[in-house]
PDB file of C-alpha atoms in Angstrom:
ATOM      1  CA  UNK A   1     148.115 242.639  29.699  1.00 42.00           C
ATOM      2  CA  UNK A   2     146.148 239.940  27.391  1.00 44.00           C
ATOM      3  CA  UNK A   3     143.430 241.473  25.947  1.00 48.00           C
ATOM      4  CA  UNK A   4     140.151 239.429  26.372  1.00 51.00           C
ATOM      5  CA  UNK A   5     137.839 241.366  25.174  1.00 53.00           C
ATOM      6  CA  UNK A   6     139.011 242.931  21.686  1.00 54.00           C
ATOM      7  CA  UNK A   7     140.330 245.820  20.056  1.00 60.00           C
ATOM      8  CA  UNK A   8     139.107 247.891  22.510  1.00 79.00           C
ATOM      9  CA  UNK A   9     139.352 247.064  26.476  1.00 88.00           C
ATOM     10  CA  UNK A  10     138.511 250.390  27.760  1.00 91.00           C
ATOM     11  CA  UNK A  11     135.496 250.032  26.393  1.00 91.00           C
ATOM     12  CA  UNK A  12     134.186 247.201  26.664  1.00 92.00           C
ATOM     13  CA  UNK A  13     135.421 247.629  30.885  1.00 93.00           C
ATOM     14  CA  UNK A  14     133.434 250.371  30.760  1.00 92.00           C
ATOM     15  CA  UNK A  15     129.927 248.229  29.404  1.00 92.00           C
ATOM     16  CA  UNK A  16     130.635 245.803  31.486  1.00 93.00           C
ATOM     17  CA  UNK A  17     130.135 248.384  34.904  1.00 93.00           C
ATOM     18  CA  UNK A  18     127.276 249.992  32.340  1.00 92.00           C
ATOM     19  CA  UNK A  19     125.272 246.709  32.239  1.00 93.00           C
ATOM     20  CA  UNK A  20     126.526 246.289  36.230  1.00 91.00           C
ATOM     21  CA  UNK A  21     128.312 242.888  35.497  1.00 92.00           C
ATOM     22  CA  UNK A  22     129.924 241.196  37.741  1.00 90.00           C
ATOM     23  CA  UNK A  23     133.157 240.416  35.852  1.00 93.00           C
ATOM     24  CA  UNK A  24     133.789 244.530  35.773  1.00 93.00           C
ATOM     25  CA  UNK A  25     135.815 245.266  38.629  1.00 94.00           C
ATOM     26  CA  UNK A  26     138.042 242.240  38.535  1.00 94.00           C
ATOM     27  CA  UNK A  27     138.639 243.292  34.592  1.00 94.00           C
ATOM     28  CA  UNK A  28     139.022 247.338  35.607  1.00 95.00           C
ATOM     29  CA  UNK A  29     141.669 245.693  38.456  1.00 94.00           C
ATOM     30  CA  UNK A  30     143.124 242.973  36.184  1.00 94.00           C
ATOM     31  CA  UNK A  31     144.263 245.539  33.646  1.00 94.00           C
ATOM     32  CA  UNK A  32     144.982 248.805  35.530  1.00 96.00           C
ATOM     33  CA  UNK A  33     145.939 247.624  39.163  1.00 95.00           C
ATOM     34  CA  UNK A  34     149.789 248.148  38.249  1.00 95.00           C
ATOM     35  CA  UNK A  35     150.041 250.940  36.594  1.00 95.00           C
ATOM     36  CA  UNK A  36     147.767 252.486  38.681  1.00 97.00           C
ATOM     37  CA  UNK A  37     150.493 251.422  41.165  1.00 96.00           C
ATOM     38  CA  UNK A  38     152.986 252.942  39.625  1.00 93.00           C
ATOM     39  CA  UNK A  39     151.149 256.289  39.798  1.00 95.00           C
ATOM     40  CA  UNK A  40     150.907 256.324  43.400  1.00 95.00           C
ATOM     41  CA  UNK A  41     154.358 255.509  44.202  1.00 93.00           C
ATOM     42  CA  UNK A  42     155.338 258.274  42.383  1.00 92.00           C
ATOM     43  CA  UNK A  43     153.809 260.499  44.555  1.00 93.00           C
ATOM     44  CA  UNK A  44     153.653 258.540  47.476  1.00 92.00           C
ATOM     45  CA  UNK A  45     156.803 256.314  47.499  1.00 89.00           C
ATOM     46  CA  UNK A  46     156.625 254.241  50.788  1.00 90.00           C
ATOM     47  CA  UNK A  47     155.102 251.138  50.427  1.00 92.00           C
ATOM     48  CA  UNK A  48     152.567 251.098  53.202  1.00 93.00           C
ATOM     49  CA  UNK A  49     151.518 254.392  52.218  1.00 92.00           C
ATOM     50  CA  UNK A  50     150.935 253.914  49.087  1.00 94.00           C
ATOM     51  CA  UNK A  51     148.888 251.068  49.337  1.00 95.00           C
ATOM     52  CA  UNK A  52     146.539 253.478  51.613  1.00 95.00           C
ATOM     53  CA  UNK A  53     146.188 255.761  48.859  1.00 95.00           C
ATOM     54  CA  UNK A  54     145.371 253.275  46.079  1.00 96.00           C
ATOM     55  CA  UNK A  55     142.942 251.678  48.389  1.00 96.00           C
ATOM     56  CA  UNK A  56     141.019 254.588  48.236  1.00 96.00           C
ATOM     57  CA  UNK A  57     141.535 255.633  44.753  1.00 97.00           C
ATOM     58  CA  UNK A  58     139.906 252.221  43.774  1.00 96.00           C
ATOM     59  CA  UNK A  59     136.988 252.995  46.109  1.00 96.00           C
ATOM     60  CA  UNK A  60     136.529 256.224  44.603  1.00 96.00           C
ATOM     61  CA  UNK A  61     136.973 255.054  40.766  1.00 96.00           C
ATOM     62  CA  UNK A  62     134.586 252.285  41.382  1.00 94.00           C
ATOM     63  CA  UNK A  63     131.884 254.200  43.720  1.00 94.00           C
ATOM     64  CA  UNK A  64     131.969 256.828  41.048  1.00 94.00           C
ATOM     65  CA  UNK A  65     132.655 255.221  37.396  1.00 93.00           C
ATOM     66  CA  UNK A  66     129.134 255.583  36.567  1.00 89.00           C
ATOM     67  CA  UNK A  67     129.549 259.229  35.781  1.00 90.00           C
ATOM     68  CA  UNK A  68     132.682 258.718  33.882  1.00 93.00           C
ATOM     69  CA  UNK A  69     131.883 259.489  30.158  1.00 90.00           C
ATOM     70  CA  UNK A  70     134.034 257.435  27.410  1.00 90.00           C
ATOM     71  CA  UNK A  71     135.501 259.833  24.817  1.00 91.00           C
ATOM     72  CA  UNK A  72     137.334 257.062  22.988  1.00 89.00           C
ATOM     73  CA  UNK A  73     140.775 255.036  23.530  1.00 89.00           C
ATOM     74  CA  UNK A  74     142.659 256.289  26.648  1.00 91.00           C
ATOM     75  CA  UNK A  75     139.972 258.353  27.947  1.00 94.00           C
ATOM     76  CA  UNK A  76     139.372 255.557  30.614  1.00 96.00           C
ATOM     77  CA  UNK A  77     143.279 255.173  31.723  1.00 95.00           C
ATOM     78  CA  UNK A  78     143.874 259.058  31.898  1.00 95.00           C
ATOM     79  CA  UNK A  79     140.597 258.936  33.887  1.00 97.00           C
ATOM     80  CA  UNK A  80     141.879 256.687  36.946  1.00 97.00           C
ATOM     81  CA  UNK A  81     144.975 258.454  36.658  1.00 97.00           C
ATOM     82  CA  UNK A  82     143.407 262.109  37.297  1.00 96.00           C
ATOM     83  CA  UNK A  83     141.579 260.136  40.195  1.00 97.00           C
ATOM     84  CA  UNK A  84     144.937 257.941  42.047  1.00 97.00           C
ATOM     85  CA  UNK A  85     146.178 261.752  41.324  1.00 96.00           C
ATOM     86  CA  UNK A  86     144.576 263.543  43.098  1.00 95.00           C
ATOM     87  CA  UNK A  87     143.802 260.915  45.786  1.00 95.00           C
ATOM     88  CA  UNK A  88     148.102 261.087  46.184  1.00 94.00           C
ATOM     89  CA  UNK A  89     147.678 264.752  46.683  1.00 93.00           C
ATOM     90  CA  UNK A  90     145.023 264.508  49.170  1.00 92.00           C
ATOM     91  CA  UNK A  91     146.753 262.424  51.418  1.00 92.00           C
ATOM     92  CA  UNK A  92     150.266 264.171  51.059  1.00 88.00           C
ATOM     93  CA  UNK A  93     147.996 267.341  52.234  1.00 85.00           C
ATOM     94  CA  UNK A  94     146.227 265.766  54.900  1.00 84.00           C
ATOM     95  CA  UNK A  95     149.059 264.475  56.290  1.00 72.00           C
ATOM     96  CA  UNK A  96     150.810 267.651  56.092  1.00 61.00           C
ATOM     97  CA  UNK A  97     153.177 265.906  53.756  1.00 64.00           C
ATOM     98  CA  UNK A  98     153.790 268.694  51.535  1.00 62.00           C
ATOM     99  CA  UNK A  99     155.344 271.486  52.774  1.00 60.00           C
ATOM    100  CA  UNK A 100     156.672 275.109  50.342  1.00 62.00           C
ATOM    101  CA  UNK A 101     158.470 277.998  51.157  1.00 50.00           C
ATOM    102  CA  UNK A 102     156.033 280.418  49.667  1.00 45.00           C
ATOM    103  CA  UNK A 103     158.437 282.649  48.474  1.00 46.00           C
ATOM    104  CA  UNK A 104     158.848 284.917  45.279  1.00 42.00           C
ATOM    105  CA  UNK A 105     162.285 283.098  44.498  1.00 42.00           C
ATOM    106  CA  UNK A 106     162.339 283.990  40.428  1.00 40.00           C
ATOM    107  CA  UNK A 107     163.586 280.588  38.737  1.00 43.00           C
ATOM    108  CA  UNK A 108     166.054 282.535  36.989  1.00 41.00           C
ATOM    109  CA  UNK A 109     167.732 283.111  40.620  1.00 47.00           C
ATOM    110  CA  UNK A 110     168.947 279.660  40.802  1.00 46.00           C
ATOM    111  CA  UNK A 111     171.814 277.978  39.117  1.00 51.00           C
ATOM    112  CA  UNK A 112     171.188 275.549  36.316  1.00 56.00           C
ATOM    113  CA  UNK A 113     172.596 271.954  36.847  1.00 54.00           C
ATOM    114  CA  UNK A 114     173.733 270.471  33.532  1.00 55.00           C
ATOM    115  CA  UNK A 115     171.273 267.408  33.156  1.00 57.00           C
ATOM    116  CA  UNK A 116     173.501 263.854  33.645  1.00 58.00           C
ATOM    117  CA  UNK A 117     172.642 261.526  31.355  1.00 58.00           C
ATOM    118  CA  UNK A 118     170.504 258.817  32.669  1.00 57.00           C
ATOM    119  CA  UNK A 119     171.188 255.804  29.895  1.00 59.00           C
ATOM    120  CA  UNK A 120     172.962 253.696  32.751  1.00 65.00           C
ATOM    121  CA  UNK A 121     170.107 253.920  35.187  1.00 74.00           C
ATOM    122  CA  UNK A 122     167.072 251.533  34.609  1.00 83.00           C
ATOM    123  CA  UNK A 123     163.391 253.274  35.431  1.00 82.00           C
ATOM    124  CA  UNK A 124     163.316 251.404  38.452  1.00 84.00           C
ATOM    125  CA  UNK A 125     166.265 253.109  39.908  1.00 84.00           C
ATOM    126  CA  UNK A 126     165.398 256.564  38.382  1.00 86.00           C
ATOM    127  CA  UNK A 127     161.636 255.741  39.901  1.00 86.00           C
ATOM    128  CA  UNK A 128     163.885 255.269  43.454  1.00 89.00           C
ATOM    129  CA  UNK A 129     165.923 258.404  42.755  1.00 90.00           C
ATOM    130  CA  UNK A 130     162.783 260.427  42.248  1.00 91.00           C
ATOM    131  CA  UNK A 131     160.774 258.410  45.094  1.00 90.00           C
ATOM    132  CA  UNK A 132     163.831 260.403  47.172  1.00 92.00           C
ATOM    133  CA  UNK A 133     163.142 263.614  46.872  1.00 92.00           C
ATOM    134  CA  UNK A 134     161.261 265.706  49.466  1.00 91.00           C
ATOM    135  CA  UNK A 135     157.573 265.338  49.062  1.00 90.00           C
ATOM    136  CA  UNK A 136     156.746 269.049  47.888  1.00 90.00           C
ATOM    137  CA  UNK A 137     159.665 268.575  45.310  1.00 93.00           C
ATOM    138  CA  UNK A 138     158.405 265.082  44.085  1.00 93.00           C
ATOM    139  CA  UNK A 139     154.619 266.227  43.785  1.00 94.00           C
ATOM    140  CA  UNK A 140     155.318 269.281  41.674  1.00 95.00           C
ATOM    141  CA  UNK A 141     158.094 267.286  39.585  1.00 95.00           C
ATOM    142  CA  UNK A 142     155.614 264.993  38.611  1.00 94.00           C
ATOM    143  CA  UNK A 143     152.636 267.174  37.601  1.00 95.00           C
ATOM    144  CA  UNK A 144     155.217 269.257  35.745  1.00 96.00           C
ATOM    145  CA  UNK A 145     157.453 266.795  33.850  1.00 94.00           C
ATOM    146  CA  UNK A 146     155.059 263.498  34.160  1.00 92.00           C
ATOM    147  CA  UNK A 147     151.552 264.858  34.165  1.00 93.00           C
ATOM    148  CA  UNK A 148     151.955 267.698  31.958  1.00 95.00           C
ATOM    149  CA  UNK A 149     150.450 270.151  33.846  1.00 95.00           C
ATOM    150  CA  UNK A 150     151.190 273.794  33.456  1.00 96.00           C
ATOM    151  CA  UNK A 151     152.755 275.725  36.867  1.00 96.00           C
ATOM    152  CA  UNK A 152     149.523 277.754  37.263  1.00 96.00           C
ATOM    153  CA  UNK A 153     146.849 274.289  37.306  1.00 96.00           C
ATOM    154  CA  UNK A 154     149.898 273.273  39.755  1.00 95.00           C
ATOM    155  CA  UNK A 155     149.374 276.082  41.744  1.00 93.00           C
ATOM    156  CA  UNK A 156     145.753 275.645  41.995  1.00 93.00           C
ATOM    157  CA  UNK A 157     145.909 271.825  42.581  1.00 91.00           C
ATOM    158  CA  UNK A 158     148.686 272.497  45.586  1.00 90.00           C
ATOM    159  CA  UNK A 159     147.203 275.429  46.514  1.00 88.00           C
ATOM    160  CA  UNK A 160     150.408 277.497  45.824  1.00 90.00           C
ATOM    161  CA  UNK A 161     152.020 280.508  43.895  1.00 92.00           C
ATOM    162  CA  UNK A 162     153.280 279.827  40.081  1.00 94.00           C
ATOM    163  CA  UNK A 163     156.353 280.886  41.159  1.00 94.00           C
ATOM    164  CA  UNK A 164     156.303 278.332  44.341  1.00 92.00           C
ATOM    165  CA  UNK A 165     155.832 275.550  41.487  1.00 94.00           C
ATOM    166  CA  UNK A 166     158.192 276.894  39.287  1.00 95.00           C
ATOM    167  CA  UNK A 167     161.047 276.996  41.761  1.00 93.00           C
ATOM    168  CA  UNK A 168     160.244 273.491  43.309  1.00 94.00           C
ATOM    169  CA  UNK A 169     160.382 272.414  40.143  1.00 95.00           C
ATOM    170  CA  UNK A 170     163.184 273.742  39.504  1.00 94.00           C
ATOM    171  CA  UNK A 171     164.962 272.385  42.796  1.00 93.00           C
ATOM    172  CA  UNK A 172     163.685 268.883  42.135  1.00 93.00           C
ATOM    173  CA  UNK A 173     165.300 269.259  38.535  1.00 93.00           C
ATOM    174  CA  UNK A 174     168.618 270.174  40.513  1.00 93.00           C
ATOM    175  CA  UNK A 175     168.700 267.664  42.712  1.00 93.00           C
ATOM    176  CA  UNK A 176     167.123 264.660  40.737  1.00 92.00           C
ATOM    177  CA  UNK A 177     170.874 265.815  39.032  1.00 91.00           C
ATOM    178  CA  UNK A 178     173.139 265.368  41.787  1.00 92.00           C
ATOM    179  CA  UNK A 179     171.525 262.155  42.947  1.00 91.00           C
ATOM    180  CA  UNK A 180     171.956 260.673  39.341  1.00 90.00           C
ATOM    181  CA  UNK A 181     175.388 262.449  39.291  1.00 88.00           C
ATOM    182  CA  UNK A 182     176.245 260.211  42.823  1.00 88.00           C
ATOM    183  CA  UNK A 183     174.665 257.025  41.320  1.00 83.00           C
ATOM    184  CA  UNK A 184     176.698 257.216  38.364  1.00 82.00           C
ATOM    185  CA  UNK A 185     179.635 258.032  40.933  1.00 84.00           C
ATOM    186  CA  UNK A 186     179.100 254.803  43.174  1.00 81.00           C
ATOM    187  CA  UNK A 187     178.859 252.469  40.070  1.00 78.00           C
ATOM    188  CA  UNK A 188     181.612 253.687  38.688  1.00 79.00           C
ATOM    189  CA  UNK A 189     183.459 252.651  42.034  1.00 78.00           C
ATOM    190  CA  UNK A 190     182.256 249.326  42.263  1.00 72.00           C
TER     191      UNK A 190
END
């Protein structure tokens, strides 16, 4: 994105819904409207879908941006992320999208699958691969290994046991493999 209005955009975004200027949303929507895309499709990875849920995550962030405090550089982005987050998760919930077997299935249980190596597959196709996997698998895979979030604020977010993350995780992990493992295999055919 061109920067128009400095060194720092966040900011100055930010002043510009502050001072209730006109120019803010189409600047907040300019610069964040794709990756915020991104975002939701990894959580919600059909089209029309995730349209719905981005829709309403730009409701929300600009109904409620007045109480969002700056704290410096990136404070804004991870901001509307945490908010097209948890929008995602609320409509995989409501739409009974995300479904566990609540079980006490130790981690340690299941076999490991040797990671493949993923240097022939562009993010767009690893995006697809991941897009693919059931929709309790995908959410928790992303908190975990995108978001950064720990199995227990998993638990609480999806309403879940540690141990439910943990092993969806882990089966995610698994499978993630395989499909990379039959990508690799159909290239390698053609």
């Amino acid at each position: 994105m061109i920067n128009i209005f400095g060194k720092d955009q966040e900011q100055e975004i930010v002043r510009l819904f502050a001072k209730e200027d006109s120019r803010a949303m189409d600047a907040l929507f300019a610069e964040y409207a794709g990756y915020l895309s991104a975002v939701a499709q990894r959580y919600v990875p059909r089209e029309a879908d995730m349209h719905d849920v981005l829709q309403e995550s730009f409701i929300k962030i600009f109904t409620r941006i007045g109480d969002f405090e700056y704290r410096g550089k990136g404070s804004l982005r991870a901001w509307l992320t945490r908010v097209v987050v948890n929008e995602a998760l609320h409509w995989l919930r409501s739409g009974r999208q995300l479904l566990f077997a609540d079980t006490d299935l130790e981690r340690m249980d299941l076999p490991e699958e040797p990671p493949p190596a993923t240097d022939t597959l562009t993010d767009e196709g690893l995006a697809r691969l991941i897009g693919r996997l059931p929709a309790g698998y995908r959410a928790v895979f992303n908190l975990y290994a995108v978001e950064g979030k720990s199995h227990k604020e998993i638990a609480r977010l999806l309403d879940i046991k540690p141990d439910t993350s943990a092993s969806q995780y882990h089966k995610a992990k698994n499978m993630l493999a395989r499909m990379i493992r039959e990508q690799r295999k159909k290239e390698e055919r053609l």
